Each structure stands twice: as C-alpha cells, then as structure tokens.
PDB file of C-alpha atoms and ligand atoms in Angstrom:
ATOM      1  CA  MET A   1    -119.424  31.066 -42.161  1.00  0.00           C
ATOM      2  CA  ALA A   2    -117.954  29.757 -38.521  1.00  0.00           C
ATOM      3  CA  THR A   3    -114.633  30.113 -37.867  1.00  0.00           C
ATOM      4  CA  VAL A   4    -112.201  28.393 -35.837  1.00  0.00           C
ATOM      5  CA  THR A   5    -109.609  29.435 -33.371  1.00  0.00           C
ATOM      6  CA  THR A   6    -106.778  27.657 -32.086  1.00  0.00           C
ATOM      7  CA  THR A   7    -105.441  28.573 -28.185  1.00  0.00           C
ATOM      8  CA  ASP A   8    -102.199  27.337 -26.687  1.00  0.00           C
ATOM      9  CA  THR A   9    -102.775  24.822 -24.077  1.00  0.00           C
ATOM     10  CA  PRO A  10    -101.844  25.889 -20.211  1.00  0.00           C
ATOM     11  CA  GLY A  11     -99.431  24.111 -18.477  1.00  0.00           C
ATOM     12  CA  ILE A  12     -96.002  22.264 -18.823  1.00  0.00           C
ATOM     13  CA  SER A  13     -94.565  20.115 -21.270  1.00  0.00           C
ATOM     14  CA  ARG A  14     -93.386  16.336 -20.875  1.00  0.00           C
ATOM     15  CA  ARG A  15     -89.927  17.416 -21.130  1.00  0.00           C
ATOM     16  CA  GLU A  16     -90.311  20.619 -18.701  1.00  0.00           C
ATOM     17  CA  PHE A  17     -91.959  18.046 -16.381  1.00  0.00           C
ATOM     18  CA  LEU A  18     -88.649  15.733 -16.181  1.00  0.00           C
ATOM     19  CA  TYR A  19     -86.865  18.993 -16.175  1.00  0.00           C
ATOM     20  CA  TYR A  20     -88.499  19.753 -12.482  1.00  0.00           C
ATOM     21  CA  ILE A  21     -88.086  16.534 -11.136  1.00  0.00           C
ATOM     22  CA  TRP A  22     -84.268  16.341 -11.942  1.00  0.00           C
ATOM     23  CA  GLY A  23     -83.860  19.891 -10.629  1.00  0.00           C
ATOM     24  CA  SER A  24     -85.785  18.582  -7.197  1.00  0.00           C
ATOM     25  CA  SER A  25     -84.016  15.661  -6.918  1.00  0.00           C
ATOM     26  CA  ILE A  26     -80.586  17.222  -6.982  1.00  0.00           C
ATOM     27  CA  VAL A  27     -81.503  20.031  -4.573  1.00  0.00           C
ATOM     28  CA  LEU A  28     -83.425  17.456  -2.133  1.00  0.00           C
ATOM     29  CA  ILE A  29     -79.625  15.339  -2.605  1.00  0.00           C
ATOM     30  CA  THR A  30     -78.023  18.246  -1.804  1.00  0.00           C
ATOM     31  CA  LEU A  31     -80.315  19.012   1.438  1.00  0.00           C
ATOM     32  CA  GLN A  32     -79.306  15.692   2.506  1.00  0.00           C
ATOM     33  CA  ALA A  33     -75.298  15.738   1.938  1.00  0.00           C
ATOM     34  CA  THR A  34     -75.681  19.312   4.088  1.00  0.00           C
ATOM     35  CA  GLY A  35     -77.428  17.846   7.160  1.00  0.00           C
ATOM     36  CA  LEU A  36     -74.662  14.593   7.171  1.00  0.00           C
ATOM     37  CA  LEU A  37     -72.007  17.117   6.791  1.00  0.00           C
ATOM     38  CA  VAL A  38     -73.211  19.077   9.952  1.00  0.00           C
ATOM     39  CA  TRP A  39     -74.003  16.196  11.785  1.00  0.00           C
ATOM     40  CA  PHE A  40     -70.663  14.774  11.166  1.00  0.00           C
ATOM     41  CA  LEU A  41     -69.065  17.913  12.604  1.00  0.00           C
ATOM     42  CA  LEU A  42     -70.621  18.483  15.459  1.00  0.00           C
ATOM     43  CA  PRO A  43     -69.621  17.527  18.946  1.00  0.00           C
ATOM     44  CA  ARG A  44     -71.062  14.490  19.611  1.00  0.00           C
ATOM     45  CA  PHE A  45     -70.734  15.674  23.652  1.00  0.00           C
ATOM     46  CA  ARG A  46     -70.629  18.785  25.186  1.00  0.00           C
ATOM     47  CA  GLU A  47     -67.405  19.267  28.144  1.00  0.00           C
ATOM     48  CA  GLY A  48     -68.696  20.030  31.140  1.00  0.00           C
ATOM     49  CA  GLU A  49     -72.564  18.214  30.948  1.00  0.00           C
ATOM     50  CA  PHE A  50     -71.877  15.824  33.804  1.00  0.00           C
ATOM     51  CA  GLY A  51     -70.098  16.020  36.828  1.00  0.00           C
ATOM     52  CA  GLY A  52     -69.484  13.687  39.688  1.00  0.00           C
ATOM     53  CA  THR A  53     -66.890  12.064  42.352  1.00  0.00           C
ATOM     54  CA  PHE A  54     -66.185   8.483  41.862  1.00  0.00           C
ATOM     55  CA  THR A  55     -64.395   6.703  44.723  1.00  0.00           C
ATOM     56  CA  LEU A  56     -63.108   3.127  43.956  1.00  0.00           C
ATOM     57  CA  PRO A  57     -61.030   0.425  45.311  1.00  0.00           C
ATOM     58  CA  VAL A  58     -57.400   0.605  44.704  1.00  0.00           C
ATOM     59  CA  ASP A  59     -57.763  -2.748  43.015  1.00  0.00           C
ATOM     60  CA  THR A  60     -59.662  -0.899  40.104  1.00  0.00           C
ATOM     61  CA  VAL A  61     -56.232   0.649  38.868  1.00  0.00           C
ATOM     62  CA  PRO A  62     -54.801  -1.178  36.194  1.00  0.00           C
ATOM     63  CA  PRO A  63     -51.091  -2.859  36.437  1.00  0.00           C
ATOM     64  CA  THR A  64     -47.916  -0.272  35.145  1.00  0.00           C
ATOM     65  CA  ASN A  65     -48.243  -0.403  31.675  1.00  0.00           C
ATOM     66  CA  ALA A  66     -50.814  -2.538  31.189  1.00  0.00           C
ATOM     67  CA  PRO A  67     -53.551  -1.564  29.134  1.00  0.00           C
ATOM     68  CA  PRO A  68     -56.068   1.268  30.428  1.00  0.00           C
ATOM     69  CA  ILE A  69     -58.999   0.235  32.242  1.00  0.00           C
ATOM     70  CA  PRO A  70     -62.611   2.127  30.970  1.00  0.00           C
ATOM     71  CA  ASN A  71     -65.235   3.564  33.157  1.00  0.00           C
ATOM     72  CA  SER A  72     -68.222   4.136  31.278  1.00  0.00           C
ATOM     73  CA  ALA A  73     -70.439   5.972  33.986  1.00  0.00           C
ATOM     74  CA  GLY A  74     -67.651   8.645  34.909  1.00  0.00           C
ATOM     75  CA  ARG A  75     -66.634   8.833  31.290  1.00  0.00           C
ATOM     76  CA  PHE A  76     -62.863   8.006  31.729  1.00  0.00           C
ATOM     77  CA  TRP A  77     -60.196   6.101  31.427  1.00  0.00           C
ATOM     78  CA  LEU A  78     -57.244   5.111  34.042  1.00  0.00           C
ATOM     79  CA  SER A  79     -54.545   4.591  32.779  1.00  0.00           C
ATOM     80  CA  ASN A  80     -50.916   3.098  35.051  1.00  0.00           C
ATOM     81  CA  LEU A  81     -47.803   4.924  33.613  1.00  0.00           C
ATOM     82  CA  ASN A  82     -44.043   4.171  34.126  1.00  0.00           C
ATOM     83  CA  SER A  83     -41.936   5.854  30.934  1.00  0.00           C
ATOM     84  CA  GLN A  84     -38.529   4.614  32.620  1.00  0.00           C
ATOM     85  CA  GLU A  85     -40.014   0.808  32.173  1.00  0.00           C
ATOM     86  CA  PRO A  86     -38.992  -0.698  28.145  1.00  0.00           C
ATOM     87  CA  ASN A  87     -42.449  -1.568  26.292  1.00  0.00           C
ATOM     88  CA  ASN A  88     -45.134  -0.604  23.742  1.00  0.00           C
ATOM     89  CA  LEU A  89     -47.650   1.067  25.679  1.00  0.00           C
ATOM     90  CA  MET A  90     -46.026   4.008  27.157  1.00  0.00           C
ATOM     91  CA  TYR A  91     -43.054   4.328  25.381  1.00  0.00           C
ATOM     92  CA  ARG A  92     -41.019   7.426  26.293  1.00  0.00           C
ATOM     93  CA  ALA A  93     -39.834   9.523  23.588  1.00  0.00           C
ATOM     94  CA  GLU A  94     -36.804  11.936  23.083  1.00  0.00           C
ATOM     95  CA  GLY A  95     -36.544  14.453  25.467  1.00  0.00           C
ATOM     96  CA  GLU A  96     -39.251  13.642  27.384  1.00  0.00           C
ATOM     97  CA  GLU A  97     -38.817  13.579  31.163  1.00  0.00           C
ATOM     98  CA  PRO A  98     -39.726  10.053  33.300  1.00  0.00           C
ATOM     99  CA  ILE A  99     -43.619   9.876  33.540  1.00  0.00           C
ATOM    100  CA  VAL A 100     -44.727   7.674  36.515  1.00  0.00           C
ATOM    101  CA  GLY A 101     -47.849   7.203  38.034  1.00  0.00           C
ATOM    102  CA  VAL A 102     -51.621   6.888  37.703  1.00  0.00           C
ATOM    103  CA  VAL A 103     -53.915   9.269  35.531  1.00  0.00           C
ATOM    104  CA  ALA A 104     -57.631   9.544  34.576  1.00  0.00           C
ATOM    105  CA  ILE A 105     -58.253  10.747  31.382  1.00  0.00           C
ATOM    106  CA  TYR A 106     -60.961  12.039  30.125  1.00  0.00           C
ATOM    107  CA  LYS A 107     -63.125   9.720  27.714  1.00  0.00           C
ATOM    108  CA  VAL A 108     -63.587  13.099  24.749  1.00  0.00           C
ATOM    109  CA  CYS A 109     -61.209  13.140  21.670  1.00  0.00           C
ATOM    110  CA  THR A 110     -60.069  17.325  22.275  1.00  0.00           C
ATOM    111  CA  HIS A 111     -60.821  17.333  17.709  1.00  0.00           C
ATOM    112  CA  LEU A 112     -64.351  17.868  17.742  1.00  0.00           C
ATOM    113  CA  GLY A 113     -65.567  15.340  21.188  1.00  0.00           C
ATOM    114  CA  CYS A 114     -65.804  12.180  19.381  1.00  0.00           C
ATOM    115  CA  ILE A 115     -66.200   9.412  22.245  1.00  0.00           C
ATOM    116  CA  TYR A 116     -62.310   7.150  21.449  1.00  0.00           C
ATOM    117  CA  ASP A 117     -61.242   3.864  22.235  1.00  0.00           C
ATOM    118  CA  TRP A 118     -58.204   1.859  23.065  1.00  0.00           C
ATOM    119  CA  ASN A 119     -56.760   0.066  19.973  1.00  0.00           C
ATOM    120  CA  GLY A 120     -55.493  -2.798  22.090  1.00  0.00           C
ATOM    121  CA  PRO A 121     -53.197  -4.634  18.798  1.00  0.00           C
ATOM    122  CA  ASN A 122     -51.747  -1.172  18.059  1.00  0.00           C
ATOM    123  CA  ASP A 123     -51.567  -0.367  21.915  1.00  0.00           C
ATOM    124  CA  ARG A 124     -52.970   3.544  21.160  1.00  0.00           C
ATOM    125  CA  PHE A 125     -56.249   5.372  21.775  1.00  0.00           C
ATOM    126  CA  GLU A 126     -57.584   5.985  18.625  1.00  0.00           C
ATOM    127  CA  CYS A 127     -60.590   8.033  17.876  1.00  0.00           C
ATOM    128  CA  PRO A 128     -62.816   6.285  14.767  1.00  0.00           C
ATOM    129  CA  CYS A 129     -64.340   9.865  13.813  1.00  0.00           C
ATOM    130  CA  HIS A 130     -61.347  11.479  11.740  1.00  0.00           C
ATOM    131  CA  GLY A 131     -58.178   9.041  12.979  1.00  0.00           C
ATOM    132  CA  SER A 132     -56.793  10.975  15.923  1.00  0.00           C
ATOM    133  CA  LYS A 133     -54.393   9.138  18.307  1.00  0.00           C
ATOM    134  CA  TYR A 134     -53.192   8.919  21.807  1.00  0.00           C
ATOM    135  CA  ARG A 135     -50.421   7.323  23.570  1.00  0.00           C
ATOM    136  CA  LEU A 136     -51.357   5.580  26.732  1.00  0.00           C
ATOM    137  CA  ASP A 137     -50.914   8.885  29.205  1.00  0.00           C
ATOM    138  CA  GLY A 138     -53.098  10.774  26.239  1.00  0.00           C
ATOM    139  CA  ARG A 139     -50.641  12.427  24.575  1.00  0.00           C
ATOM    140  CA  ARG A 140     -51.106  13.259  20.893  1.00  0.00           C
ATOM    141  CA  ILE A 141     -49.355  10.485  18.311  1.00  0.00           C
ATOM    142  CA  GLN A 142     -51.441  11.458  15.205  1.00  0.00           C
ATOM    143  CA  ASP A 143     -53.652  14.625  14.827  1.00  0.00           C
ATOM    144  CA  PRO A 144     -56.259  16.294  14.042  1.00  0.00           C
ATOM    145  CA  ALA A 145     -56.781  16.406  17.723  1.00  0.00           C
ATOM    146  CA  PRO A 146     -55.393  20.212  18.769  1.00  0.00           C
ATOM    147  CA  ARG A 147     -54.669  18.852  22.237  1.00  0.00           C
ATOM    148  CA  ASN A 148     -53.434  16.290  24.232  1.00  0.00           C
ATOM    149  CA  LEU A 149     -56.446  14.410  25.882  1.00  0.00           C
ATOM    150  CA  GLY A 150     -57.690  16.245  29.155  1.00  0.00           C
ATOM    151  CA  ARG A 151     -57.456  14.619  32.727  1.00  0.00           C
ATOM    152  CA  PHE A 152     -59.366  14.643  35.560  1.00  0.00           C
ATOM    153  CA  LYS A 153     -58.134  15.535  39.073  1.00  0.00           C
ATOM    154  CA  PHE A 154     -56.925  12.294  40.943  1.00  0.00           C
ATOM    155  CA  TYR A 155     -56.888  11.377  44.604  1.00  0.00           C
ATOM    156  CA  ALA A 156     -55.432   8.649  46.510  1.00  0.00           C
ATOM    157  CA  LEU A 157     -57.334   7.875  49.861  1.00  0.00           C
ATOM    158  CA  ASN A 158     -56.558   6.189  53.281  1.00  0.00           C
ATOM    159  CA  GLU A 159     -59.133   2.859  54.978  1.00  0.00           C
ATOM    160  CA  ASN A 160     -61.168   5.858  56.353  1.00  0.00           C
ATOM    161  CA  GLU A 161     -61.221   7.674  52.685  1.00  0.00           C
ATOM    162  CA  GLU A 162     -58.917  10.625  53.982  1.00  0.00           C
ATOM    163  CA  VAL A 163     -56.778  11.707  51.254  1.00  0.00           C
ATOM    164  CA  LEU A 164     -52.905  10.750  51.358  1.00  0.00           C
ATOM    165  CA  ALA A 165     -52.143  12.684  47.845  1.00  0.00           C
ATOM    166  CA  GLU A 166     -53.579  14.357  45.120  1.00  0.00           C
ATOM    167  CA  SER A 167     -52.715  15.003  41.185  1.00  0.00           C
ATOM    168  CA  ALA A 168     -50.539  17.845  41.322  1.00  0.00           C
ATOM    169  CA  SER A 169     -51.816  20.492  38.128  1.00  0.00           C
ATOM    170  CA  GLY A 170     -48.958  20.470  36.004  1.00  0.00           C
ATOM    171  CA  PRO A 171     -48.375  22.038  31.896  1.00  0.00           C
ATOM    172  CA  ASP A 172     -50.303  18.932  30.558  1.00  0.00           C
ATOM    173  CA  GLY A 173     -53.201  18.922  33.205  1.00  0.00           C
ATOM    174  CA  TYR A 174     -53.412  17.015  36.001  1.00  0.00           C
ATOM    175  CA  GLU A 175     -49.977  15.323  36.602  1.00  0.00           C
ATOM    176  CA  PRO A 176     -49.559  11.164  36.983  1.00  0.00           C
ATOM    177  CA  LEU A 177     -49.887  10.254  40.905  1.00  0.00           C
ATOM    178  CA  ILE A 178     -47.899   8.055  42.605  1.00  0.00           C
ATOM    179  CA  LEU A 179     -49.715   5.919  44.769  1.00  0.00           C
ATOM    180  CA  PRO A 180     -48.602   5.564  48.561  1.00  0.00           C
ATOM    181  CA  PRO A 181     -48.329   2.433  49.441  1.00  0.00           C
ATOM    182  CA  GLU A 182     -51.699   2.865  51.958  1.00  0.00           C
ATOM    183  CA  THR A 183     -53.670   4.099  49.276  1.00  0.00           C
ATOM    184  CA  VAL A 184     -57.009   1.643  49.580  1.00  0.00           C
ATOM    185  CA  TYR A 185     -59.155   3.748  47.735  1.00  0.00           C
ATOM    186  CA  ILE A 186     -58.693   5.963  45.024  1.00  0.00           C
ATOM    187  CA  ARG A 187     -60.984   9.055  43.842  1.00  0.00           C
ATOM    188  CA  ILE A 188     -61.622  10.467  41.052  1.00  0.00           C
ATOM    189  CA  ASP A 189     -63.727  13.948  40.485  1.00  0.00           C
ATOM    190  CA  THR A 190     -64.988  14.335  37.213  1.00  0.00           C
ATOM    191  CA  GLY A 191     -66.259  17.911  38.191  1.00  0.00           C
ATOM    192  CA  ASP A 192     -62.567  19.035  37.528  1.00  0.00           C
ATOM    193  CA  LEU A 193     -61.407  18.745  34.497  1.00  0.00           C
ATOM    194  CA  ALA A 194     -57.706  19.943  33.240  1.00  0.00           C
ATOM    195  CA  ASN A 195     -57.315  20.410  29.118  1.00  0.00           C
ATOM    196  CA  GLY A 196     -54.258  18.590  27.653  1.00  0.00           C
ATOM    197  CA  GLN A 197     -51.326  20.965  25.874  1.00  0.00           C
ATOM    198  CA  THR A 198     -50.144  21.088  22.356  1.00  0.00           C
ATOM    199  CA  GLN A 199     -47.601  19.213  22.352  1.00  0.00           C
ATOM    200  CA  VAL A 200     -45.655  17.922  18.935  1.00  0.00           C
ATOM    201  CA  LEU A 201     -47.269  15.037  17.648  1.00  0.00           C
ATOM    202  CA  LEU A 202     -45.417  11.795  18.991  1.00  0.00           C
ATOM    203  CA  GLU A 203     -45.191  10.429  15.183  1.00  0.00           C
ATOM    204  CA  ASN A 204     -43.103  12.924  14.576  1.00  0.00           C
ATOM    205  CA  VAL A 205     -40.270  12.508  17.568  1.00  0.00           C
ATOM    206  CA  PRO A 206     -38.181   9.502  17.687  1.00  0.00           C
ATOM    207  CA  PRO A 207     -38.165   7.065  20.820  1.00  0.00           C
ATOM    208  CA  ALA A 208     -35.513   8.125  23.449  1.00  0.00           C
ATOM    209  CA  ASN A 209     -33.017   5.654  23.601  1.00  0.00           C
TER     210      ASN A 209
HETATM  211  S1  FES B   1     -63.348  13.371  17.007  1.00  0.00           S
HETATM  212 FE1  FES B   1     -62.515  13.874  15.019  1.00  0.00          FE
HETATM  213  S2  FES B   1     -60.721  12.585  15.540  1.00  0.00           S
HETATM  214 FE2  FES B   1     -61.307  12.650  17.422  1.00  0.00          FE
END
C-alpha cells in the first residue's frame, strides 16, 4: 500500500508578505525624510562662487533710509543709511554710534546660505529658510544667523571713473561710505567681501532715545 507523505510548502505566508511591504515602506519614507533634511540644511550658495566689479551710475543708490535696491547679477543690496534721522528702517539702537553712508550688502544669509529678501511691511531683511532677520545696514535683529550680513568693497568715482573715496575696513566689514558731492559712479567689487561681526541681537537692545 502506497504511503502519502506531506512536506511544508516553501515560501512566505500572506502575513509575512504584508510585514515585508510594511517594513519596506517605512525604510523608504525614512530615506526620503533624511534626503529632505540634508537638502534643507545644505548651503544653497557657496561664498566665492562668483566675483566681478560693477560700475553703476550714482543714481542707482536709493535715497537715504529708503528701502534697499537689489542687484541680482552682483548678488548685493545697496542701502543708504543715516541712523541720525528718526525712521523705522535705520533706527539707532542704544549704545550705537551714528551710522551714515552707503553699503553694498551680500545677498546671502550668514546662517546657512539662503537668499533672503527685503520685507517692506516689516522694514527689514528676512530669510525664508529659518527666520533670521536683519536691519537695513545688515545688522542681525533675530537669529539663528551667527553674524551680521557681509559687505562688499565700495568705491565712489568721478566722471572719469577715478576713485574719489572708498569704504574703509571696520569691525563690521566695510564701513558705510559717505559719497563725495562729485560722485558720478559707484563701483562694487564682489570679489572683495568682508564678513559681518557677531553683535548682540538687536531684538535684545532697546532703541536709542
Ligand atoms: S539660511 Fe537659515 S536663517 Fe537664513
């Protein structure tokens, strides 16, 4: 008489199959989240990627304490500062010396390199990535930015494009330059960038009386 033998069928059960699908989905989602986090944290833009000299008519400078004017090709903002005039854009903080003159501010946030923008209704620069805020002259109002914004070397030129005056190097990078009356052109050297300093956040300093 023939005997019947039974053997276990190789393979996986339906329950095991569902476990595998579930496990694979978790791994996939984790990888995607990690990729997004890395992308978010990486600098968008590396310093020194560009450089060049921009010579512009003096009327490209904004009026004193008016909103800054961007230059996309040069990746800078032009700000015309006077903290001695009462105003919202260039208010003077307690303990600050008067700040007067024109600066060319690097368009890249000092935190992780995002391109920030001017927020007109709030009268300040604001970075969309992690919320740093800066005053019209580039000084930090709110972190996580570790430093004030960088500034480029700046020149005032006469009608023959001869240098009349140039921005001096100071604790906060290149100091604002008061334009001589004979100025016809300005020149910004985007190959010459000076980093801003780490000052007390302006949100922790009351305005000067
Ligand atoms: S890059 Fe983080 S606040 Fe600007």
